[in-house]
């Protein structure tokens, strides 16, 4: 199927219209009309060649929501007209221990999981993502959406920003009686605040943007700390069970490690193109503190997060844009000037 898309032809070429081919649905496939796609900072890292191994043309987008157009003969979970989502993965080996445990993002197969974009498909082009009118995906990697259709633009970011913060919050036990920090209140961070709050944790936002403070409280934070203010930071020394750090640039981790309790953990989800300065060892060993990492989330936990959000009326705060506005959106994202996620209305691809 010839499908309209927007692609970057190189790391330095602005996005422009591009036609891609989508496969006709096989027996296990779901063909989806894409209605909205969120704009993740990973799209920018990839399109601009900040991460290794990018193949061009590059069509990013892994916060996909839309409507089922057609299903293959063996598809049991979905039917035409249903609202569905696709996140960061479209395939994995399905047989390794991680896949068996429902943690496809940590697939140990020969090529790991297949990313929704820039993922290897063998013999040529990599996968193309959600900056496009349609996509065909194996039913295992399709998520059911039970939010109302009117909320769809704001549901899209749950497929990456939502699950990427949900997974570490759940894994490290965020909930009543726990004090949880979220660092960097952009696309991921604002979902981290909403989800940590909804899970019942005492939630503290860390921001470099004084202008966001009141809004971060509205998102659900009990308290907001300006991370550049040493006095405000010191007031929280040794008090956090968990900190989820979403910042997309290298920075001093020690300032946050010092805020962890004994046995507290800071989980890095932000993925800068160059490393953070090495953290101070004594700061870790004296309180058995840990620094960990976490990658998106498995399909089963993504469905769990979507259902939780539908039940608790949680969506992302979005600014809906046209596909043609993507370059401006990237420039604003680099300036932390997004409240708090761009969501592309794919109807704009038709114009
Ligand atoms: P984003 O919307 O740009 O948010 C990042 C936030 O970090 C900004 O809004 C800003 O918040 C803060 N920030 C920016 N520059 C900073 C600086 N110089 N120092 C300190 N803080 C700064 O990006 P995103 O889409 O949330 O993605 C964040 C990172 O996570 C990216 O690297 C992305 O690739 C990565 N990611 C990882 C996974 C995973 O599975 N691990 C999944 C998705 C994305 P304030 O204004 O509040 O300071
Ligand atoms: Zn993402
Ligand atoms: Zn696997």
GROMACS .gro file of C-alpha atoms and ligand atoms in nm:
model
  401
    1UNK     CA    1   0.000   0.000   0.000
    2UNK     CA    2   0.146   0.334  -0.106
    3UNK     CA    3   0.121   0.552   0.205
    4UNK     CA    4   0.181   0.923   0.266
    5UNK     CA    5   0.451   1.000   0.522
    6UNK     CA    6   0.697   1.269   0.634
    7UNK     CA    7   1.064   1.174   0.625
    8UNK     CA    8   1.409   1.315   0.697
    9UNK     CA    9   1.636   1.224   0.404
   10UNK     CA   10   1.953   1.283   0.609
   11UNK     CA   11   2.058   1.403   0.956
   12UNK     CA   12   2.066   1.761   0.831
   13UNK     CA   13   1.771   1.766   0.588
   14UNK     CA   14   1.442   1.918   0.708
   15UNK     CA   15   1.141   1.685   0.705
   16UNK     CA   16   0.936   1.669   0.386
   17UNK     CA   17   0.664   1.459   0.219
   18UNK     CA   18   0.763   1.105   0.128
   19UNK     CA   19   0.576   0.797   0.003
   20UNK     CA   20   0.638   0.465   0.180
   21UNK     CA   21   0.510   0.115   0.116
   22UNK     CA   22   0.306  -0.060   0.386
   23UNK     CA   23   0.252  -0.434   0.360
   24UNK     CA   24  -0.098  -0.571   0.299
   25UNK     CA   25  -0.211  -0.739   0.622
   26UNK     CA   26  -0.092  -1.101   0.662
   27UNK     CA   27  -0.288  -1.352   0.875
   28UNK     CA   28  -0.164  -1.205   1.209
   29UNK     CA   29  -0.159  -0.840   1.100
   30UNK     CA   30  -0.370  -0.537   1.183
   31UNK     CA   31  -0.383  -0.253   0.927
   32UNK     CA   32  -0.427   0.078   1.108
   33UNK     CA   33  -0.526   0.425   0.987
   34UNK     CA   34  -0.309   0.659   1.196
   35UNK     CA   35  -0.508   0.949   1.343
   36UNK     CA   36  -0.249   1.104   1.579
   37UNK     CA   37   0.117   1.050   1.656
   38UNK     CA   38   0.301   1.200   1.953
   39UNK     CA   39   0.643   1.365   1.911
   40UNK     CA   40   0.904   1.203   2.137
   41UNK     CA   41   1.252   1.346   2.197
   42UNK     CA   42   1.377   1.008   2.066
   43UNK     CA   43   1.231   1.103   1.725
   44UNK     CA   44   1.459   1.406   1.722
   45UNK     CA   45   1.767   1.212   1.848
   46UNK     CA   46   1.706   0.962   1.565
   47UNK     CA   47   1.611   1.191   1.274
   48UNK     CA   48   1.910   1.415   1.343
   49UNK     CA   49   2.152   1.123   1.366
   50UNK     CA   50   2.237   1.181   1.735
   51UNK     CA   51   2.216   0.808   1.804
   52UNK     CA   52   2.422   0.557   1.604
   53UNK     CA   53   2.286   0.338   1.323
   54UNK     CA   54   2.020   0.563   1.172
   55UNK     CA   55   1.910   0.472   0.820
   56UNK     CA   56   1.762   0.731   0.586
   57UNK     CA   57   1.504   0.811   0.473
   58UNK     CA   58   1.391   0.816   0.835
   59UNK     CA   59   1.021   0.826   0.929
   60UNK     CA   60   1.001   0.854   1.311
   61UNK     CA   61   0.695   0.832   1.536
   62UNK     CA   62   0.622   0.568   1.802
   63UNK     CA   63   0.326   0.717   1.986
   64UNK     CA   64   0.066   0.599   1.738
   65UNK     CA   65  -0.311   0.594   1.781
   66UNK     CA   66  -0.570   0.522   1.516
   67UNK     CA   67  -0.848   0.302   1.390
   68UNK     CA   68  -0.832  -0.054   1.262
   69UNK     CA   69  -0.896  -0.064   0.885
   70UNK     CA   70  -0.857  -0.438   0.825
   71UNK     CA   71  -0.738  -0.750   1.006
   72UNK     CA   72  -0.580  -1.078   0.892
   73UNK     CA   73  -0.761  -1.412   0.914
   74UNK     CA   74  -0.594  -1.516   1.242
   75UNK     CA   75  -0.648  -1.188   1.425
   76UNK     CA   76  -0.867  -1.251   1.727
   77UNK     CA   77  -0.806  -0.944   1.946
   78UNK     CA   78  -0.906  -0.663   1.710
   79UNK     CA   79  -1.177  -0.576   1.462
   80UNK     CA   80  -1.225  -0.302   1.199
   81UNK     CA   81  -1.328   0.034   1.342
   82UNK     CA   82  -1.170  -0.032   1.684
   83UNK     CA   83  -0.942   0.232   1.843
   84UNK     CA   84  -0.589   0.100   1.885
   85UNK     CA   85  -0.235   0.212   1.960
   86UNK     CA   86   0.117   0.114   1.862
   87UNK     CA   87   0.417   0.207   2.076
   88UNK     CA   88   0.791   0.171   2.032
   89UNK     CA   89   0.802  -0.193   1.917
   90UNK     CA   90   0.652  -0.383   1.622
   91UNK     CA   91   0.825  -0.720   1.663
   92UNK     CA   92   1.064  -0.931   1.873
   93UNK     CA   93   1.192  -1.289   1.867
   94UNK     CA   94   0.895  -1.417   2.080
   95UNK     CA   95   1.098  -1.710   2.213
   96UNK     CA   96   1.374  -1.576   2.442
   97UNK     CA   97   1.340  -1.545   2.819
   98UNK     CA   98   1.259  -1.173   2.805
   99UNK     CA   99   0.988  -1.221   2.541
  100UNK     CA  100   0.854  -1.513   2.740
  101UNK     CA  101   0.830  -1.287   3.046
  102UNK     CA  102   0.637  -1.021   2.851
  103UNK     CA  103   0.941  -0.790   2.848
  104UNK     CA  104   0.983  -0.772   2.470
  105UNK     CA  105   1.181  -0.446   2.504
  106UNK     CA  106   1.467  -0.651   2.651
  107UNK     CA  107   1.447  -0.921   2.379
  108UNK     CA  108   1.764  -1.130   2.374
  109UNK     CA  109   1.708  -1.260   2.018
  110UNK     CA  110   1.962  -1.201   1.742
  111UNK     CA  111   1.857  -0.840   1.675
  112UNK     CA  112   1.661  -0.759   1.991
  113UNK     CA  113   1.317  -0.606   1.948
  114UNK     CA  114   1.223  -0.437   1.621
  115UNK     CA  115   1.168  -0.065   1.676
  116UNK     CA  116   0.858   0.092   1.526
  117UNK     CA  117   1.101   0.312   1.332
  118UNK     CA  118   1.459   0.260   1.226
  119UNK     CA  119   1.421  -0.105   1.331
  120UNK     CA  120   1.594  -0.369   1.119
  121UNK     CA  121   1.364  -0.571   0.894
  122UNK     CA  122   1.639  -0.742   0.695
  123UNK     CA  123   1.735  -0.690   0.333
  124UNK     CA  124   1.724  -0.314   0.302
  125UNK     CA  125   1.514  -0.041   0.454
  126UNK     CA  126   1.449  -0.016   0.826
  127UNK     CA  127   1.096   0.020   0.967
  128UNK     CA  128   0.902   0.341   0.915
  129UNK     CA  129   0.712   0.492   1.207
  130UNK     CA  130   0.403   0.693   1.280
  131UNK     CA  131   0.468   1.017   1.089
  132UNK     CA  132   0.252   0.850   0.824
  133UNK     CA  133  -0.109   0.786   0.727
  134UNK     CA  134  -0.118   0.412   0.801
  135UNK     CA  135   0.080   0.120   0.945
  136UNK     CA  136   0.051  -0.258   0.943
  137UNK     CA  137   0.150  -0.432   1.268
  138UNK     CA  138   0.140  -0.787   1.406
  139UNK     CA  139  -0.152  -0.815   1.650
  140UNK     CA  140   0.083  -0.899   1.941
  141UNK     CA  141   0.224  -0.544   1.923
  142UNK     CA  142  -0.112  -0.366   1.890
  143UNK     CA  143  -0.273  -0.216   2.204
  144UNK     CA  144  -0.643  -0.174   2.271
  145UNK     CA  145  -0.756   0.178   2.362
  146UNK     CA  146  -1.059   0.226   2.583
  147UNK     CA  147  -1.041   0.606   2.622
  148UNK     CA  148  -1.308   0.810   2.440
  149UNK     CA  149  -1.233   0.887   2.075
  150UNK     CA  150  -1.234   1.264   2.148
  151UNK     CA  151  -0.930   1.214   2.373
  152UNK     CA  152  -0.724   1.036   2.111
  153UNK     CA  153  -0.469   1.313   2.043
  154UNK     CA  154  -0.389   1.318   2.415
  155UNK     CA  155  -0.379   0.937   2.445
  156UNK     CA  156  -0.103   0.904   2.182
  157UNK     CA  157   0.186   1.003   2.415
  158UNK     CA  158   0.092   0.727   2.659
  159UNK     CA  159   0.236   0.481   2.406
  160UNK     CA  160   0.593   0.597   2.482
  161UNK     CA  161   0.607   0.875   2.743
  162UNK     CA  162   0.340   0.698   2.949
  163UNK     CA  163   0.485   0.348   2.947
  164UNK     CA  164   0.847   0.466   2.984
  165UNK     CA  165   0.762   0.629   3.318
  166UNK     CA  166   0.500   0.371   3.425
  167UNK     CA  167   0.738   0.076   3.394
  168UNK     CA  168   1.006   0.200   3.640
  169UNK     CA  169   0.743   0.343   3.877
  170UNK     CA  170   0.580  -0.001   3.899
  171UNK     CA  171   0.905  -0.198   3.900
  172UNK     CA  172   1.053   0.006   4.186
  173UNK     CA  173   0.728   0.010   4.382
  174UNK     CA  174   0.602   0.370   4.362
  175UNK     CA  175   0.290   0.393   4.576
  176UNK     CA  176   0.154   0.506   4.912
  177UNK     CA  177   0.427   0.576   5.167
  178UNK     CA  178   0.695   0.626   4.898
  179UNK     CA  179   0.859   0.954   4.803
  180UNK     CA  180   0.920   0.972   4.429
  181UNK     CA  181   1.105   1.238   4.230
  182UNK     CA  182   1.064   1.305   3.859
  183UNK     CA  183   1.349   1.498   3.694
  184UNK     CA  184   1.284   1.700   3.375
  185UNK     CA  185   0.922   1.787   3.315
  186UNK     CA  186   0.886   1.742   2.942
  187UNK     CA  187   0.692   1.471   2.759
  188UNK     CA  188   0.811   1.182   2.978
  189UNK     CA  189   0.837   1.384   3.298
  190UNK     CA  190   0.484   1.525   3.294
  191UNK     CA  191   0.348   1.171   3.253
  192UNK     CA  192   0.578   1.059   3.536
  193UNK     CA  193   0.421   1.322   3.763
  194UNK     CA  194   0.065   1.221   3.670
  195UNK     CA  195   0.132   0.848   3.709
  196UNK     CA  196   0.334   0.866   4.033
  197UNK     CA  197   0.059   1.082   4.184
  198UNK     CA  198  -0.215   0.845   4.064
  199UNK     CA  199  -0.024   0.549   4.211
  200UNK     CA  200  -0.039   0.724   4.549
  201UNK     CA  201   0.327   0.823   4.593
  202UNK     CA  202   0.439   1.154   4.741
  203UNK     CA  203   0.550   1.313   4.415
  204UNK     CA  204   0.815   1.581   4.369
  205UNK     CA  205   0.898   1.741   4.033
  206UNK     CA  206   1.249   1.867   3.952
  207UNK     CA  207   1.262   2.132   3.683
  208UNK     CA  208   1.507   2.380   3.535
  209UNK     CA  209   1.212   2.597   3.424
  210UNK     CA  210   1.074   2.828   3.697
  211UNK     CA  211   0.780   2.906   3.465
  212UNK     CA  212   0.653   2.548   3.492
  213UNK     CA  213   0.627   2.531   3.874
  214UNK     CA  214   0.254   2.602   3.919
  215UNK     CA  215   0.162   2.376   3.628
  216UNK     CA  216   0.368   2.088   3.760
  217UNK     CA  217   0.165   2.113   4.082
  218UNK     CA  218  -0.153   2.108   3.874
  219UNK     CA  219  -0.025   1.791   3.703
  220UNK     CA  220  -0.017   1.625   4.046
  221UNK     CA  221   0.315   1.711   4.215
  222UNK     CA  222   0.302   1.762   4.591
  223UNK     CA  223   0.611   1.979   4.562
  224UNK     CA  224   0.832   2.126   4.291
  225UNK     CA  225   1.207   2.189   4.319
  226UNK     CA  226   1.405   2.421   4.093
  227UNK     CA  227   1.700   2.191   4.033
  228UNK     CA  228   1.947   2.477   3.982
  229UNK     CA  229   1.872   2.610   4.332
  230UNK     CA  230   2.117   2.437   4.568
  231UNK     CA  231   1.922   2.537   4.879
  232UNK     CA  232   1.599   2.388   4.748
  233UNK     CA  233   1.788   2.071   4.651
  234UNK     CA  234   1.960   2.042   4.992
  235UNK     CA  235   1.623   2.053   5.169
  236UNK     CA  236   1.548   1.709   5.020
  237UNK     CA  237   1.884   1.540   5.096
  238UNK     CA  238   1.859   1.168   5.177
  239UNK     CA  239   1.480   1.153   5.147
  240UNK     CA  240   1.376   0.982   4.821
  241UNK     CA  241   1.288   0.616   4.767
  242UNK     CA  242   1.296   0.657   4.390
  243UNK     CA  243   1.393   0.921   4.136
  244UNK     CA  244   1.307   0.882   3.765
  245UNK     CA  245   1.540   1.099   3.556
  246UNK     CA  246   1.413   1.188   3.207
  247UNK     CA  247   1.667   1.455   3.110
  248UNK     CA  248   1.789   1.426   2.750
  249UNK     CA  249   2.131   1.591   2.798
  250UNK     CA  250   2.441   1.493   3.002
  251UNK     CA  251   2.438   1.641   3.351
  252UNK     CA  252   2.575   1.596   3.706
  253UNK     CA  253   2.396   1.293   3.855
  254UNK     CA  254   2.547   1.339   4.203
  255UNK     CA  255   2.310   1.625   4.279
  256UNK     CA  256   2.021   1.376   4.256
  257UNK     CA  257   2.197   1.069   4.404
  258UNK     CA  258   2.250   1.276   4.722
  259UNK     CA  259   1.873   1.308   4.755
  260UNK     CA  260   1.820   0.928   4.775
  261UNK     CA  261   1.759   0.748   5.102
  262UNK     CA  262   1.958   0.442   5.203
  263UNK     CA  263   1.875   0.180   4.935
  264UNK     CA  264   1.709   0.442   4.717
  265UNK     CA  265   1.737   0.419   4.339
  266UNK     CA  266   1.765   0.674   4.062
  267UNK     CA  267   1.644   0.529   3.732
  268UNK     CA  268   1.779   0.687   3.415
  269UNK     CA  269   1.530   0.690   3.127
  270UNK     CA  270   1.664   0.996   2.945
  271UNK     CA  271   1.904   0.883   2.672
  272UNK     CA  272   2.153   1.162   2.586
  273UNK     CA  273   2.375   1.113   2.284
  274UNK     CA  274   2.690   1.150   2.499
  275UNK     CA  275   2.742   1.011   2.852
  276UNK     CA  276   2.675   1.179   3.186
  277UNK     CA  277   2.989   1.265   3.389
  278UNK     CA  278   3.075   0.961   3.602
  279UNK     CA  279   2.894   0.972   3.939
  280UNK     CA  280   3.090   0.990   4.267
  281UNK     CA  281   3.139   0.640   4.412
  282UNK     CA  282   3.132   0.738   4.782
  283UNK     CA  283   2.793   0.899   4.733
  284UNK     CA  284   2.664   0.555   4.629
  285UNK     CA  285   2.847   0.318   4.863
  286UNK     CA  286   2.778   0.498   5.189
  287UNK     CA  287   2.404   0.454   5.160
  288UNK     CA  288   2.385   0.151   4.930
  289UNK     CA  289   2.226   0.377   4.671
  290UNK     CA  290   2.174   0.259   4.314
  291UNK     CA  291   2.166   0.411   3.969
  292UNK     CA  292   1.965   0.201   3.724
  293UNK     CA  293   1.825   0.228   3.372
  294UNK     CA  294   1.491   0.135   3.221
  295UNK     CA  295   1.370   0.097   2.863
  296UNK     CA  296   1.007   0.168   2.762
  297UNK     CA  297   0.794  -0.127   2.882
  298UNK     CA  298   0.657  -0.464   2.768
  299UNK     CA  299   0.336  -0.508   2.572
  300UNK     CA  300   0.140  -0.651   2.866
  301UNK     CA  301   0.243  -0.367   3.098
  302UNK     CA  302   0.168  -0.112   2.824
  303UNK     CA  303  -0.188  -0.248   2.808
  304UNK     CA  304  -0.206  -0.238   3.189
  305UNK     CA  305  -0.094   0.129   3.186
  306UNK     CA  306  -0.346   0.223   2.912
  307UNK     CA  307  -0.630   0.057   3.104
  308UNK     CA  308  -0.518   0.226   3.429
  309UNK     CA  309  -0.512   0.565   3.254
  310UNK     CA  310  -0.857   0.511   3.099
  311UNK     CA  311  -0.995   0.417   3.440
  312UNK     CA  312  -0.837   0.716   3.615
  313UNK     CA  313  -0.908   0.967   3.335
  314UNK     CA  314  -0.539   1.021   3.267
  315UNK     CA  315  -0.420   1.155   2.933
  316UNK     CA  316  -0.122   1.359   2.825
  317UNK     CA  317  -0.127   1.742   2.805
  318UNK     CA  318  -0.084   1.800   2.434
  319UNK     CA  319  -0.045   2.072   2.179
  320UNK     CA  320  -0.188   1.941   1.853
  321UNK     CA  321   0.017   2.033   1.546
  322UNK     CA  322   0.013   1.971   1.172
  323UNK     CA  323   0.269   1.734   1.022
  324UNK     CA  324   0.413   2.031   0.830
  325UNK     CA  325   0.502   2.201   1.164
  326UNK     CA  326   0.741   1.928   1.279
  327UNK     CA  327   1.066   2.127   1.238
  328UNK     CA  328   0.933   2.413   1.456
  329UNK     CA  329   0.811   2.155   1.707
  330UNK     CA  330   1.161   2.005   1.731
  331UNK     CA  331   1.317   2.350   1.783
  332UNK     CA  332   1.067   2.423   2.062
  333UNK     CA  333   1.128   2.081   2.220
  334UNK     CA  334   1.502   2.160   2.234
  335UNK     CA  335   1.418   2.478   2.427
  336UNK     CA  336   1.194   2.285   2.676
  337UNK     CA  337   0.909   2.492   2.535
  338UNK     CA  338   0.643   2.220   2.508
  339UNK     CA  339   0.340   2.182   2.732
  340UNK     CA  340   0.398   1.897   2.745
  341UNK     CA  341   0.386   1.690   2.429
  342UNK     CA  342   0.324   1.769   2.064
  343UNK     CA  343   0.068   1.540   1.901
  344UNK     CA  344   0.050   1.540   1.522
  345UNK     CA  345  -0.296   1.542   1.365
  346UNK     CA  346  -0.246   1.305   1.072
  347UNK     CA  347  -0.541   1.459   0.885
  348UNK     CA  348  -0.282   1.727   0.794
  349UNK     CA  349  -0.098   1.470   0.579
  350UNK     CA  350  -0.392   1.477   0.337
  351UNK     CA  351  -0.350   1.848   0.261
  352LIG     P1  352   1.153   1.644   2.639
  352LIG     O1  353   1.006   1.657   2.619
  352LIG     O2  354   1.246   1.728   2.562
  352LIG     O3  355   1.178   1.661   2.798
  352LIG     C1  356   1.306   1.666   2.855
  352LIG     C2  357   1.301   1.765   2.973
  352LIG     O4  358   1.431   1.767   3.033
  352LIG     C3  359   1.277   1.907   2.933
  352LIG     O5  360   1.142   1.941   2.916
  352LIG     C4  361   1.338   1.984   3.050
  352LIG     O6  362   1.246   1.986   3.160
  352LIG     C5  363   1.454   1.896   3.091
  352LIG     N1  364   1.579   1.953   3.039
  352LIG     C6  365   1.605   1.994   2.913
  352LIG     N2  366   1.729   2.044   2.904
  352LIG     C7  367   1.783   2.031   3.025
  352LIG     C8  368   1.910   2.061   3.081
  352LIG     N3  369   2.006   2.120   3.006
  352LIG     N4  370   1.933   2.031   3.210
  352LIG     C9  371   1.838   1.977   3.285
  352LIG     N5  372   1.714   1.946   3.238
  352LIG    C10  373   1.688   1.973   3.111
  352LIG     O7  374   1.199   1.494   2.609
  352LIG     P2  375   1.121   1.355   2.631
  352LIG     O8  376   1.049   1.320   2.505
  352LIG     O9  377   1.052   1.358   2.759
  352LIG    O10  378   1.246   1.254   2.635
  352LIG    C11  379   1.345   1.266   2.735
  352LIG    C12  380   1.459   1.170   2.710
  352LIG    O11  381   1.413   1.037   2.730
  352LIG    C13  382   1.516   1.171   2.568
  352LIG    O12  383   1.657   1.151   2.576
  352LIG    C14  384   1.451   1.050   2.502
  352LIG    O13  385   1.524   0.999   2.394
  352LIG    C15  386   1.451   0.956   2.619
  352LIG     N6  387   1.356   0.844   2.608
  352LIG    C16  388   1.394   0.728   2.666
  352LIG    C17  389   1.309   0.620   2.667
  352LIG    C18  390   1.346   0.493   2.735
  352LIG    O14  391   1.285   0.390   2.708
  352LIG     N7  392   1.441   0.495   2.827
  352LIG    C19  393   1.183   0.632   2.606
  352LIG    C20  394   1.147   0.754   2.549
  352LIG    C21  395   1.233   0.860   2.553
  352LIG     P3  396   1.243   2.111   3.261
  352LIG    O15  397   1.204   2.229   3.177
  352LIG    O16  398   1.137   2.069   3.358
  352LIG    O17  399   1.378   2.121   3.323
  353LIG    ZN1  400   0.967   0.772   2.269
  354LIG    ZN1  401   1.302  -1.221   2.241
   0.00000   0.00000   0.00000
